XYZ file of C-alpha atoms in Angstrom:
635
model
C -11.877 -59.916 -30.428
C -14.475 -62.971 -29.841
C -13.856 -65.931 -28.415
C -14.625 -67.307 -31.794
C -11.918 -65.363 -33.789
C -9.605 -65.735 -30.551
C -10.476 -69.885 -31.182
C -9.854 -69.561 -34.753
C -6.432 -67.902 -34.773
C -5.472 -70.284 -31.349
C -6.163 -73.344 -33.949
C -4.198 -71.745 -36.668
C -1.450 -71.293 -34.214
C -1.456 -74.853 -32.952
C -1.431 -76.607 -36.461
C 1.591 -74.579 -37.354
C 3.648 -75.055 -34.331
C 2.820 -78.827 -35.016
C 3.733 -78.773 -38.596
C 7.228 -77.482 -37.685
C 7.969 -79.884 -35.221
C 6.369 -78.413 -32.262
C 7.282 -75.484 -29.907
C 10.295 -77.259 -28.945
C 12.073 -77.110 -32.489
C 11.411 -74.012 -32.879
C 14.654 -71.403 -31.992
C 12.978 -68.480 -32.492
C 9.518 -66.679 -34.066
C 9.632 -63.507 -35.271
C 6.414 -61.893 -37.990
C 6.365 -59.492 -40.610
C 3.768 -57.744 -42.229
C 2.063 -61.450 -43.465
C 4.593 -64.083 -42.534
C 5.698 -65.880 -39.177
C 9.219 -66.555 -39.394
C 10.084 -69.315 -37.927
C 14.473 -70.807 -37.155
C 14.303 -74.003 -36.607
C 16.147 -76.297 -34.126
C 15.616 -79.205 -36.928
C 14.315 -78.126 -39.843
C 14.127 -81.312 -41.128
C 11.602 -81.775 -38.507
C 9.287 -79.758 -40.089
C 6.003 -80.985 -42.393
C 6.130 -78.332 -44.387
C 3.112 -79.851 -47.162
C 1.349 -80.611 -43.293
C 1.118 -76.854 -42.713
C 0.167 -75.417 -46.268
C -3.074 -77.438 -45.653
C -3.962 -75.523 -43.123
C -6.246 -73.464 -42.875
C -5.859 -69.559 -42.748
C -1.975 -70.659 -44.616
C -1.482 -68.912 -47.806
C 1.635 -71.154 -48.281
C 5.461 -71.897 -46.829
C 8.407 -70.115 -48.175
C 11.846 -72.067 -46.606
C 14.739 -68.897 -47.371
C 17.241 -67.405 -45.930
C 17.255 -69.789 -43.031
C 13.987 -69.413 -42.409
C 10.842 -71.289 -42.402
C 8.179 -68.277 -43.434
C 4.736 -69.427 -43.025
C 2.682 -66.730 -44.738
C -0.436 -65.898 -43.855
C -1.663 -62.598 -44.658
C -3.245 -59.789 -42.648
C -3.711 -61.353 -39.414
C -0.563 -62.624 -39.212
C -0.226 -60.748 -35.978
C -3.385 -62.490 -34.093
C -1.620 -65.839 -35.308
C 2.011 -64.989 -33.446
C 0.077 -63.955 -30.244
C -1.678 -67.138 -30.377
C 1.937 -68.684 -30.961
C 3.687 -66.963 -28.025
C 0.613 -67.842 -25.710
C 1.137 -71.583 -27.102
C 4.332 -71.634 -25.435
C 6.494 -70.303 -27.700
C 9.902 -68.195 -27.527
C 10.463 -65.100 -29.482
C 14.038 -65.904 -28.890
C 17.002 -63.465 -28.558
C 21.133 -63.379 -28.470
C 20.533 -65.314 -25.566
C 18.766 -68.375 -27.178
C 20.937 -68.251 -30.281
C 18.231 -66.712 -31.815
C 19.483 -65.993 -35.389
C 22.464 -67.749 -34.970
C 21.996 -70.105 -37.614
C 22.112 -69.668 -41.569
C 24.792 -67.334 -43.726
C 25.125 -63.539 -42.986
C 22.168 -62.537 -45.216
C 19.602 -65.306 -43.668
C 21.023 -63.524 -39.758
C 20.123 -59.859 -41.252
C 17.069 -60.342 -42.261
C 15.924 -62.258 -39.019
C 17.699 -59.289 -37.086
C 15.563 -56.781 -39.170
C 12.279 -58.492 -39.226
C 12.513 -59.111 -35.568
C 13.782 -55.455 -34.473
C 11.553 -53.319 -37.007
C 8.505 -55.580 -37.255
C 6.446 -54.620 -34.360
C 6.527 -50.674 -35.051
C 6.567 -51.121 -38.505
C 3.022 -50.005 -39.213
C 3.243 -47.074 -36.387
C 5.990 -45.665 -38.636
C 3.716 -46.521 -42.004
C 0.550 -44.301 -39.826
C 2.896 -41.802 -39.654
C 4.355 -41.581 -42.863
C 0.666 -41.526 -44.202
C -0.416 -38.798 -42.268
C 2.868 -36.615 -43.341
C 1.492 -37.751 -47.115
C -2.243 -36.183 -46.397
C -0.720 -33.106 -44.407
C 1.317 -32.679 -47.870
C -1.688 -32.829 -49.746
C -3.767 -30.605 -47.460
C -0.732 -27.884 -47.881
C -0.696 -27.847 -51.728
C -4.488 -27.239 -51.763
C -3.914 -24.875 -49.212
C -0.318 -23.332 -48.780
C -1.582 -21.095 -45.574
C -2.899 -24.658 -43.585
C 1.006 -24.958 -43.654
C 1.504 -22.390 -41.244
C -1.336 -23.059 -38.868
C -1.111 -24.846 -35.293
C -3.281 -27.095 -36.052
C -0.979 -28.351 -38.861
C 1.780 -28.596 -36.647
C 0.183 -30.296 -33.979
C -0.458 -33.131 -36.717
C 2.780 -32.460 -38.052
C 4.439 -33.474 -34.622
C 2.243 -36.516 -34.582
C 3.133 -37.196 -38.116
C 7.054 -36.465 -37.451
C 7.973 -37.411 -34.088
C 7.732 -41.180 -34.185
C 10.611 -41.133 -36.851
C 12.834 -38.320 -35.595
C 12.748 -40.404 -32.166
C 13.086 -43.652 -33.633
C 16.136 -45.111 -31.946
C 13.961 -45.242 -28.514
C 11.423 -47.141 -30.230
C 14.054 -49.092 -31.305
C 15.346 -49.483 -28.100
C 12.999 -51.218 -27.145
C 12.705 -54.317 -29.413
C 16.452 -53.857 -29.662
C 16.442 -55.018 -26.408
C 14.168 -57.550 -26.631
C 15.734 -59.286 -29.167
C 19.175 -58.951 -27.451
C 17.373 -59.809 -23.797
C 18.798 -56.719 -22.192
C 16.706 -54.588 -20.129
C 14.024 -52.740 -22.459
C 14.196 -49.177 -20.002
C 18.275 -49.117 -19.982
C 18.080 -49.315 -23.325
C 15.892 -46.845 -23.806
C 17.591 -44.642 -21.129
C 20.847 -44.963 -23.786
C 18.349 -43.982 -27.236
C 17.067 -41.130 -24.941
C 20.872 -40.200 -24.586
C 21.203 -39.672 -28.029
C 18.285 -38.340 -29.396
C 19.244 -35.641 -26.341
C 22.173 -34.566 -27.745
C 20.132 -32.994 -30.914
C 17.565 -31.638 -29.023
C 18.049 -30.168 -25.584
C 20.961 -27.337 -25.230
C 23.320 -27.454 -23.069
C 26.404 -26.017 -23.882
C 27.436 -22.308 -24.250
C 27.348 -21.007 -27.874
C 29.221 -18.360 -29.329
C 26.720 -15.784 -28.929
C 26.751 -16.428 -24.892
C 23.310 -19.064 -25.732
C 23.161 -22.564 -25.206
C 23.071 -24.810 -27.743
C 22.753 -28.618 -27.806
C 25.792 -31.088 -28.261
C 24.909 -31.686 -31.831
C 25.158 -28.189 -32.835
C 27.703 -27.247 -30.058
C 30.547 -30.366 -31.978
C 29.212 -29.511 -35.293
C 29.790 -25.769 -35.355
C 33.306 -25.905 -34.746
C 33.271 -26.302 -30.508
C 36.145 -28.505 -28.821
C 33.840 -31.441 -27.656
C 35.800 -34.554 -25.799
C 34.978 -36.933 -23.175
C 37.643 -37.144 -20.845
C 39.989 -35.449 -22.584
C 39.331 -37.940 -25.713
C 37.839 -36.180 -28.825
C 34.287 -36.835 -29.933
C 32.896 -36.989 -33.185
C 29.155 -35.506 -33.463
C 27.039 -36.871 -35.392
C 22.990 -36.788 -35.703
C 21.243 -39.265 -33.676
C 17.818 -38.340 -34.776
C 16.137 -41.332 -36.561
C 19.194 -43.263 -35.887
C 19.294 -46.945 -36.994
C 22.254 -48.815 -36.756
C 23.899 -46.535 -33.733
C 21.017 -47.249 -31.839
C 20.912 -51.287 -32.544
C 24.486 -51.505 -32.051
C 24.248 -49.465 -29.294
C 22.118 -51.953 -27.567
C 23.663 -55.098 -28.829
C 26.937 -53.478 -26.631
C 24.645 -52.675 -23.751
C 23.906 -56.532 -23.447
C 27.163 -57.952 -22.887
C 28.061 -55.007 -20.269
C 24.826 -55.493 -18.595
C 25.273 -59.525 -17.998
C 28.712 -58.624 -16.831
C 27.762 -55.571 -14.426
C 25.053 -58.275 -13.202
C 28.034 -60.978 -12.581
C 30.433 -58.426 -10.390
C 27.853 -56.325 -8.504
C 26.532 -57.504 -5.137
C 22.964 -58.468 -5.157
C 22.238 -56.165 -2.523
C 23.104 -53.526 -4.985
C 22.403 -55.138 -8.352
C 19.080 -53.666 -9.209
C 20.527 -49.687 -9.276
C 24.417 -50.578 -9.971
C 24.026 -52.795 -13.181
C 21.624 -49.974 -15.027
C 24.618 -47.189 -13.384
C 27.271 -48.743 -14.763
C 25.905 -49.655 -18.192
C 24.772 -46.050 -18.631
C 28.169 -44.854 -17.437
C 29.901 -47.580 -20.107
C 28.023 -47.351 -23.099
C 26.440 -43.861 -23.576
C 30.462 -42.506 -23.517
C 31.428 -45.277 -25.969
C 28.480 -44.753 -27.941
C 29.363 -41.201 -28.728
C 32.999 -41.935 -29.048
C 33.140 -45.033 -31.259
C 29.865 -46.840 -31.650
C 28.120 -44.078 -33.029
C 30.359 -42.518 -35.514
C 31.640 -45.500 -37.305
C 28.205 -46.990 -37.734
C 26.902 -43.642 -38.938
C 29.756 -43.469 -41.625
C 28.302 -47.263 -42.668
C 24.959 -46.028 -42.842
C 25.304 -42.862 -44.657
C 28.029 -45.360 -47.182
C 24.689 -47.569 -47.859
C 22.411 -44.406 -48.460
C 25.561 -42.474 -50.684
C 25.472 -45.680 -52.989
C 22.046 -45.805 -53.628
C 21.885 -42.082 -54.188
C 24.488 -42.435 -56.104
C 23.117 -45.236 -58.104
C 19.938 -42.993 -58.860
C 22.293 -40.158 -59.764
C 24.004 -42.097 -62.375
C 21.123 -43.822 -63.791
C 17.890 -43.462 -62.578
C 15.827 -45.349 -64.864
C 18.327 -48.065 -64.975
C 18.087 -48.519 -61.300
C 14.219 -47.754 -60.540
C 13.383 -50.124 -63.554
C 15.843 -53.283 -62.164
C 14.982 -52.301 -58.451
C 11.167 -52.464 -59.434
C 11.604 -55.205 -61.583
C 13.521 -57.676 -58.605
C 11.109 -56.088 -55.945
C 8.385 -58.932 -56.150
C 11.018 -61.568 -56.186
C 12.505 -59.709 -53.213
C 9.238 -60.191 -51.652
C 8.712 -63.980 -52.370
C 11.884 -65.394 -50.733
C 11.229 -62.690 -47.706
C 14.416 -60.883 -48.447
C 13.159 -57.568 -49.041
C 13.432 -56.568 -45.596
C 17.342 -56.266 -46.113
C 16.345 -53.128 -47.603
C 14.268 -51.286 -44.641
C 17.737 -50.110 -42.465
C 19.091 -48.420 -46.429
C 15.425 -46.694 -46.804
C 15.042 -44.940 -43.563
C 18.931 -44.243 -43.689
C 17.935 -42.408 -46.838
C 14.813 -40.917 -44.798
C 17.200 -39.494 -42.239
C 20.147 -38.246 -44.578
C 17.915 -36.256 -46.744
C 13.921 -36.480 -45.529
C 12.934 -38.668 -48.366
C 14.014 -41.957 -50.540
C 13.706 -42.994 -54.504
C 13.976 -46.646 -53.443
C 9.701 -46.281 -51.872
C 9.244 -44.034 -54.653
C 10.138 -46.870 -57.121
C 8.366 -49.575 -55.348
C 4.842 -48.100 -56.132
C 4.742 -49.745 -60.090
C 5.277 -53.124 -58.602
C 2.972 -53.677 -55.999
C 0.153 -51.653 -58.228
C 1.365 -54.158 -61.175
C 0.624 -57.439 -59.041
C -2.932 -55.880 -57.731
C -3.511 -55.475 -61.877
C -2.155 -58.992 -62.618
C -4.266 -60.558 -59.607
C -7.653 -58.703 -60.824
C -6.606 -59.509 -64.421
C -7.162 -62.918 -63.218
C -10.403 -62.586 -61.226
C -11.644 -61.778 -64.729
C -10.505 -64.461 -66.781
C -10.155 -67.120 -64.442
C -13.492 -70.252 -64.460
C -12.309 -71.195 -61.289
C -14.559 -70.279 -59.028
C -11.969 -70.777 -55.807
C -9.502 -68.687 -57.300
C -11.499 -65.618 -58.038
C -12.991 -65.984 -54.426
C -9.155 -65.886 -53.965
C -8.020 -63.291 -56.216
C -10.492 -60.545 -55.476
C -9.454 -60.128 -51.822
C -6.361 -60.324 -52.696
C -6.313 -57.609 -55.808
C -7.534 -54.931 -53.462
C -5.454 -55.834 -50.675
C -2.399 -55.321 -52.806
C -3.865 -52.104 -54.072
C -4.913 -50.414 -51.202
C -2.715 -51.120 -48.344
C 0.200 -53.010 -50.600
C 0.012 -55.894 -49.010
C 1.305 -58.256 -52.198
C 1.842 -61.707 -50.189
C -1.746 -62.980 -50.871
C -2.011 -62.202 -54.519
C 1.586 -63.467 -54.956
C 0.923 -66.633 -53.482
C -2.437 -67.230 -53.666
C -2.957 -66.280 -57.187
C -0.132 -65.134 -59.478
C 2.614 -67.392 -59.026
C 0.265 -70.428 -58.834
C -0.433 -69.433 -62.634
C 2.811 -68.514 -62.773
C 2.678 -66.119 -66.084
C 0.806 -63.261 -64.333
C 3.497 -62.796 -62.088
C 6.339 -62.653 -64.706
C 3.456 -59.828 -66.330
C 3.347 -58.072 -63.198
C 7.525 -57.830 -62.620
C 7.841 -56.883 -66.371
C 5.132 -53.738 -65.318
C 6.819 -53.372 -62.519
C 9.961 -52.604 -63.851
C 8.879 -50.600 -66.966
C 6.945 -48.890 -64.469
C 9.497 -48.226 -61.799
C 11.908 -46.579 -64.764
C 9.200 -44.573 -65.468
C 9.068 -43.039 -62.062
C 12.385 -43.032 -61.427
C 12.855 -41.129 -64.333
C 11.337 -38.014 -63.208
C 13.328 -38.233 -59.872
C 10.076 -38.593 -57.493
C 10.762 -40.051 -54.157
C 8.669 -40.404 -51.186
C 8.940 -38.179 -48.319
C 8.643 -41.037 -45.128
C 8.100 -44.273 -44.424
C 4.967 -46.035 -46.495
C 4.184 -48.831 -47.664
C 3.615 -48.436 -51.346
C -0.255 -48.415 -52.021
C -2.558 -46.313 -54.120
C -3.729 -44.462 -50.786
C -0.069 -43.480 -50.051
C 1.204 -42.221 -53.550
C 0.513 -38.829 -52.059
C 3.794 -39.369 -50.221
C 5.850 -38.746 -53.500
C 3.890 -35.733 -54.252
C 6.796 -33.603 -52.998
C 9.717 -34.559 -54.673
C 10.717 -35.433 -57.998
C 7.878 -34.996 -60.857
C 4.365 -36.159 -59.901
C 3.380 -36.792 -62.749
C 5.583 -39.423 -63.942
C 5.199 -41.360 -61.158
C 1.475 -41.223 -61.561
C 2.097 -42.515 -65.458
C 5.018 -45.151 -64.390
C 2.408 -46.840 -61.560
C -0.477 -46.464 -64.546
C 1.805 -48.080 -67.379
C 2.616 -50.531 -64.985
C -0.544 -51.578 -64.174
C -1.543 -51.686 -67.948
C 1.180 -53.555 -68.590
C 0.598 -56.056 -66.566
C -3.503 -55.844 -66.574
C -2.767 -56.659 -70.535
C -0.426 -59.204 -70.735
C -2.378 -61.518 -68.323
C -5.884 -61.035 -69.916
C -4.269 -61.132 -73.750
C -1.485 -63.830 -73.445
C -3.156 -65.648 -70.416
C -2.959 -68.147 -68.234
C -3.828 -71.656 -67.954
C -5.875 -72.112 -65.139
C -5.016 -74.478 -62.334
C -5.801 -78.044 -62.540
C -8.170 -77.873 -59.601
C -10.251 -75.596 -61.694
C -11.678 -78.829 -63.452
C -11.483 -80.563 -60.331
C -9.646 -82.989 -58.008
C -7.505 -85.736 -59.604
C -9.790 -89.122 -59.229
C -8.291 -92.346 -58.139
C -9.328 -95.476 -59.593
C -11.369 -96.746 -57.177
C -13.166 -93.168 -56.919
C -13.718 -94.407 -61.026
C -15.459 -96.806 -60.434
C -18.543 -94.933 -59.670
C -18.822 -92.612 -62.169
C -21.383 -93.737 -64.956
C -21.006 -94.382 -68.353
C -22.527 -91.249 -69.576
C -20.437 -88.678 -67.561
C -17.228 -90.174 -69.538
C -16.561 -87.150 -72.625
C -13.117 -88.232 -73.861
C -10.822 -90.909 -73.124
C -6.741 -90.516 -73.823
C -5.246 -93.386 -75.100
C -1.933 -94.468 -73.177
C 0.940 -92.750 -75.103
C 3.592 -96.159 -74.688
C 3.690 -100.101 -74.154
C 5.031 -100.585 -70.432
C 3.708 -101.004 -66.983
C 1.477 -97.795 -65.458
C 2.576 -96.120 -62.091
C 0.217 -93.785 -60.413
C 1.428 -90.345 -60.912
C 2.544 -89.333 -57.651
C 5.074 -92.110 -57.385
C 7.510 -90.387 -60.295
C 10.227 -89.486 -58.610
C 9.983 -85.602 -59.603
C 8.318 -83.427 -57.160
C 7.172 -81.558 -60.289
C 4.947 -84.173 -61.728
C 4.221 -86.078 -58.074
C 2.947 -83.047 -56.704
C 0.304 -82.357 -59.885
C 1.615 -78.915 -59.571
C 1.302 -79.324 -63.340
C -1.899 -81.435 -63.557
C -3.308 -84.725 -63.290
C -2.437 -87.810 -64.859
C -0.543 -91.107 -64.932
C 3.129 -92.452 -65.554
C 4.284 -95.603 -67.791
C 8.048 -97.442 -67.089
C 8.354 -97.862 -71.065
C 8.887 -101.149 -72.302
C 9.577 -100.287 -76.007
C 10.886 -97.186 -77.983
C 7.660 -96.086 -79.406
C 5.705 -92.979 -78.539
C 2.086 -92.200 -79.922
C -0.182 -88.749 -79.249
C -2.904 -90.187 -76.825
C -5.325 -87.830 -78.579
C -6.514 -86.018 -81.339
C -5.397 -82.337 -81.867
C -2.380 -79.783 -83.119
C 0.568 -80.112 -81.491
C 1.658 -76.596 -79.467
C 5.095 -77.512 -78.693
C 7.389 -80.207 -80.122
C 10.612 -81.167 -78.319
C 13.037 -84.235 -78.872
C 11.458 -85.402 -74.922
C 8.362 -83.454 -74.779
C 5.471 -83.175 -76.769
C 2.201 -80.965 -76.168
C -1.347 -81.343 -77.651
C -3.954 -79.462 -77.687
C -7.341 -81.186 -78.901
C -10.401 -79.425 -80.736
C -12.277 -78.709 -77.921
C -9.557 -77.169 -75.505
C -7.698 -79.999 -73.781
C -4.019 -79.702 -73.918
C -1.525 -83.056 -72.523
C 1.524 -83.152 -71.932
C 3.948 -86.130 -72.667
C 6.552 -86.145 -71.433
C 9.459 -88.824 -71.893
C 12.076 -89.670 -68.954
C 13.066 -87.295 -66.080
C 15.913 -84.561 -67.059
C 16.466 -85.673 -70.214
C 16.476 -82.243 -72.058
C 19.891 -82.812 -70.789
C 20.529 -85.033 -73.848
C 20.181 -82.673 -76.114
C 17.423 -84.641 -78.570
C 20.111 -87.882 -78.559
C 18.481 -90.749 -78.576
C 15.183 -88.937 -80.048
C 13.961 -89.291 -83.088
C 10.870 -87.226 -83.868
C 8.293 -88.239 -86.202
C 6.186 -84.686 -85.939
C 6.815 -81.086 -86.143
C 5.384 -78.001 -84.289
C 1.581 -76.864 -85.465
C 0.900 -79.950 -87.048
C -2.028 -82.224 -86.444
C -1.697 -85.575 -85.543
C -4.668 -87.924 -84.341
C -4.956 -90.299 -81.640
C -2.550 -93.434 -82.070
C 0.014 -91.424 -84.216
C 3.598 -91.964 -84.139
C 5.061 -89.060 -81.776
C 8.961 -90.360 -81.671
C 10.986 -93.081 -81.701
C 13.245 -93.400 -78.717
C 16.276 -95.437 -78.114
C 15.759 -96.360 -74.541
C 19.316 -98.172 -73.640
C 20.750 -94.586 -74.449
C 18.917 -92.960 -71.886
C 19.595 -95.384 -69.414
C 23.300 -95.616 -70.276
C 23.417 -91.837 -69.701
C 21.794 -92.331 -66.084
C 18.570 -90.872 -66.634
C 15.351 -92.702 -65.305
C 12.941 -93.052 -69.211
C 9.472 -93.215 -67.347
C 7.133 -91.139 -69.361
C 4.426 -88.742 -67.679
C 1.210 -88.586 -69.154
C -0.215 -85.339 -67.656
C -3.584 -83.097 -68.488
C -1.805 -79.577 -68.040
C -5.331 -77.983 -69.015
C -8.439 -80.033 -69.311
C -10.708 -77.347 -70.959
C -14.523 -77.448 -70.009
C -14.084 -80.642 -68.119
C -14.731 -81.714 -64.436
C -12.730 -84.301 -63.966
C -9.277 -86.573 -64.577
C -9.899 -90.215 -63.762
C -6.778 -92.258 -64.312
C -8.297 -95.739 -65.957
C -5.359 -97.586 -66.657
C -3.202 -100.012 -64.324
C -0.809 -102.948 -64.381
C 0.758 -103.470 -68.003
C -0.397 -101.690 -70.846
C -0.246 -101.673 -74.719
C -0.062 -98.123 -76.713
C -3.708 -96.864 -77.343
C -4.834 -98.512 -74.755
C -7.745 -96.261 -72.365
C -5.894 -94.064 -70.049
C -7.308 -91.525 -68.684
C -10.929 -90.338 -68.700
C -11.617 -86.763 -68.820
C -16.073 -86.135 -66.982
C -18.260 -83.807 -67.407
């Protein structure tokens, strides 16, 4: 790395950690795949508009107890930067994932334990997807060493996961990282090295030795065998035991002895309890989580690939998908493969179709430099975080298309029972890991409807593009200096009253201009008139919206919840596809009822698309008449 890039993810880094309050308010930092994941101390301490503007920050998700900062690809470089900044990765120790509900403490335990193999265990679950592909081209590769030599590089990392998770097991638990992996070792040793006498007068390893029918105890106390290979849960709870026997061995050992006694006697303690207790219950929980699923997909498989699809990118956007990581390789190690991946290939191919849907239609220049990136990011490696947030839920329809593909998609696949055979993330360059199971061919025609689907809807239906495609909302003074002949259209003021500027409404809707730019009246009499010329698109007893000849559309919108009165109070002088001019009577509207009912009557007037135009400049201030100039609209 140069000292440049080093520089430029060190300054990302330090914005962030100020944003949330500095190093000291933060519990603990864990990343994903595109997000740091921050628990807060405070969270109220944390600026969280201070670090969207940051640069190299997609945006801020706060969920599940959690303040995600996403930021894409390099999200790793970022956390190193973090952790040299000073800041703790946390642990059981530090409360780390102490706070929030049970969901918001799973996730952070999942994210922080899986994260930094996860994408040694997607290598390998790629290669096992081209070694498939090489041996239905060529069935006789199969039986070559040179295939197998791949095949153990391909295989190994999973079948010996619980020493990999050992060690960030430990970490996260702040016990000692080669103890813990002394205890994974122990397990993974009872499938694979023999040492007890089989029936035929050969050994045979524990597994096999308790599982074919041989008396196997532990001090006279009956042991359950179970597999240990690719072991989840065993091994983290394995671990989470070792902890609290290591800070104890550490309390009633001598220090002369401390460094050899405490690993001794939490090897002695928790390997025997692990195979007698530990082990075998949280197997039985983690083959329960895999038998419902299976089940689930037994029953109904379209059903449950279609709603699973369908939720996935929703999953994604509040960071809760991770949940679902311990069920999938569960299912990897019950059975070698799992519908759930299998399913998730429509929806992440659906939002790389939405986001380069957009990069087509959209005039803003920003968001196609935006959108691009991010549509073959999505595709190729399925990384969906960028498109999500930097494109499709901005516009907010392409998403919706893209879950609607996804799940008419995912029911598709599911359909023809195709699952993938290890762990991948779902991309086009790893659909080869469903070529295995299940039919092939339907999961090639679910991930093509559902990128059809969702390619479609957003070029046909649309989108209206963000405000900052016509530019930045102009202040007045900023008005000032723009000539006479840049002015195109002016919007009259929709009601008599005094204007506010738009981001003191108090709706974090409207403030924000998340919606577009604009300007707000306190209403000083009942009357409401269209500001412009044009049809009206939508006609509700609060809300009216306008679209004018050349493309404009306004929104006006009177008081702040006030759909909640149910059109009393309203009176509507217009109706739906009709076309009113500038000045018209919109609606009359008895103001003391909407006050008596506790709602607040100021009336936005926003531009929610301002066509082939440049520039908003809000004109009007103080106290104002209807029809007076309100807004200028340049360029």
């Amino acid at each position: 790395m140069t000292t440049t890039s080093k520089n430029k993810y060190a300054s990302i880094a330090e914005e962030v950690l100020k944003g949330v309050g500095g190093k000291d308010n933060v519990r603990s930092l864990a990343h994903c795949a595109t997000r740091l994941r921050f628990v807060l101390v405070d969270p109220a301490k944390a600026d969280k508009a201070a670090v969207e503007s940051t640069g190299g920050v997609i945006t801020v998700v706060e969920a599940g107890g959690q303040f995600q900062v996403v930021i894409g690809n390099t999200v790793a470089k970022v956390y190193e930067e973090a952790l040299a900044q000073g800041v703790e990765t946390g642990g059981a120790g530090s409360g780390s994932g102490s706070s929030g509900n049970l969901l918001a403490r799973t996730i952070d335990l999942v994210t922080s334990i899986f994260t930094p193999f996860l994408w040694v265990l997607a290598a390998v679950g790629l290669l096992k997807a081209f070694l498939t592909v090489a041996v239905k081209i060529s069935p006789d590769f199969g039986t070559t060493s040179t295939y197998a030599i791949w095949f153990s590089a391909a295989d190994a990392a999973f079948q010996f996961l619980p020493i990999l998770l050992a060690v960030t097991a430990a970490k996260r638990f702040k016990a000692n990282q080669f103890t813990s992996m002394a205890i994974a070792a122990a397990l993974v040793y009872s499938a694979t090295i023999a040492v007890m006498p089989g029936p035929d007068g050969t050994s045979v390893t524990l597994q096999a030795f308790g599982q074919g029918g041989g008396e196997l105890t532990f001090l006279g106390i009956p042991v359950v065998m179970v597999s240990y290979l690719s072991a989840v849960i065993p091994t983290i709870l394995a671990v989470y035991f070792q902890s609290h026997v290591e800070r104890l061995a550490e309390r009633v050992t001598p220090e002369v002895v401390r460094n050899f006694a405490t690993p001794l006697i939490t090897l002695a303690v928790v390997v025997p309890v692990t195979f007698l207790a530990i082990g075998p219950a949280s197997t039985w929980i983690g083959d329960g989580l895999a038998s419902g699923v299976d089940w689930l997909w037994g029953v109904a498989p379209w059903a449950a690939g279609g709603v699973f699809a369908g939720l996935w990118q929703v999953l994604v956007l509040f960071g809760v998908h991770w949940a679902f990581v311990p069920i999938i390789v569960q299912q990897l190690a019950n059975t070698g493969h799992t519908e759930m991946t299998a399913a998730l290939f429509a929806p992440v191919l659906a939002q790389a179709a939405a986001t380069f849907a957009v990069f087509l239609r959209t005039r803003d220049r920003d968001l196609k430099l935006v959108a691009g990136p991010a549509a073959i990011s999505a595709f190729l490696a399925g990384i969906t975080e960028p498109a999500i947030y930097g494109v499709t839920l901005r516009l907010k329809r392409p998403f919706v298309f893209a879950c609607v593909g996804g799940a008419v998609g995912g029911a598709i696949a599911a359909s023809g029972g195709s699952a993938a055979e290890g762990f991948v993330f779902p991309a086009a360059i790893t659909l080869t890991a469903t070529l295995g199971i299940g039919n092939f061919t339907l999961q090639l025609i679910g991930c093509a409807v559902a990128m059809v689907v969702a390619f479609a809807l957003t070029m046909i239906v649309g989108f209206k593009d963000l405000p900052a495609a016509a530019g930045a909302t102009t202040t007045p003074d900023v008005a000032e200096a723009v000539v006479a002949e840049d002015v195109v259209a002016t919007l009259q003021t929709p009601v008599a009253g005094k204007v506010v500027p738009l981001d003191e409404v108090p709706d974090q809707v409207f403030a924000s201009g998340a919606m577009g730019s604009g300007l707000a009246v306190i209403p000083s009499e009942g009357k409401v008139y269209a500001p412009l010329s044009g049809t009206l698109l939508s006609v509700m007893p609060h809300a009216f919206g306008i679209r004018s000849d050349t493309g404009v559309e306004v929104l006006v919108h009177i008081g702040l919840n006030t759909v909640e009165l149910k059109g009393r109070g309203f009176t509507p002088a217009v109706t739906q596809g009709q076309r009113v001019n500038a000045g018209d009577l919109l609606t009359d509207v008895d103001l003391q009822v909407i006050t008596d009912a506790g709602y607040n009557p100021i009336t936005v007037l926003i531009v929610t698309d301002p066509g082939s135009h440049t520039a908003v400049v809000p004109t009007a201030t103080g106290d104002v008449q209807p029809r007076n100039a309100a807004l200028e609209l340049i360029g």
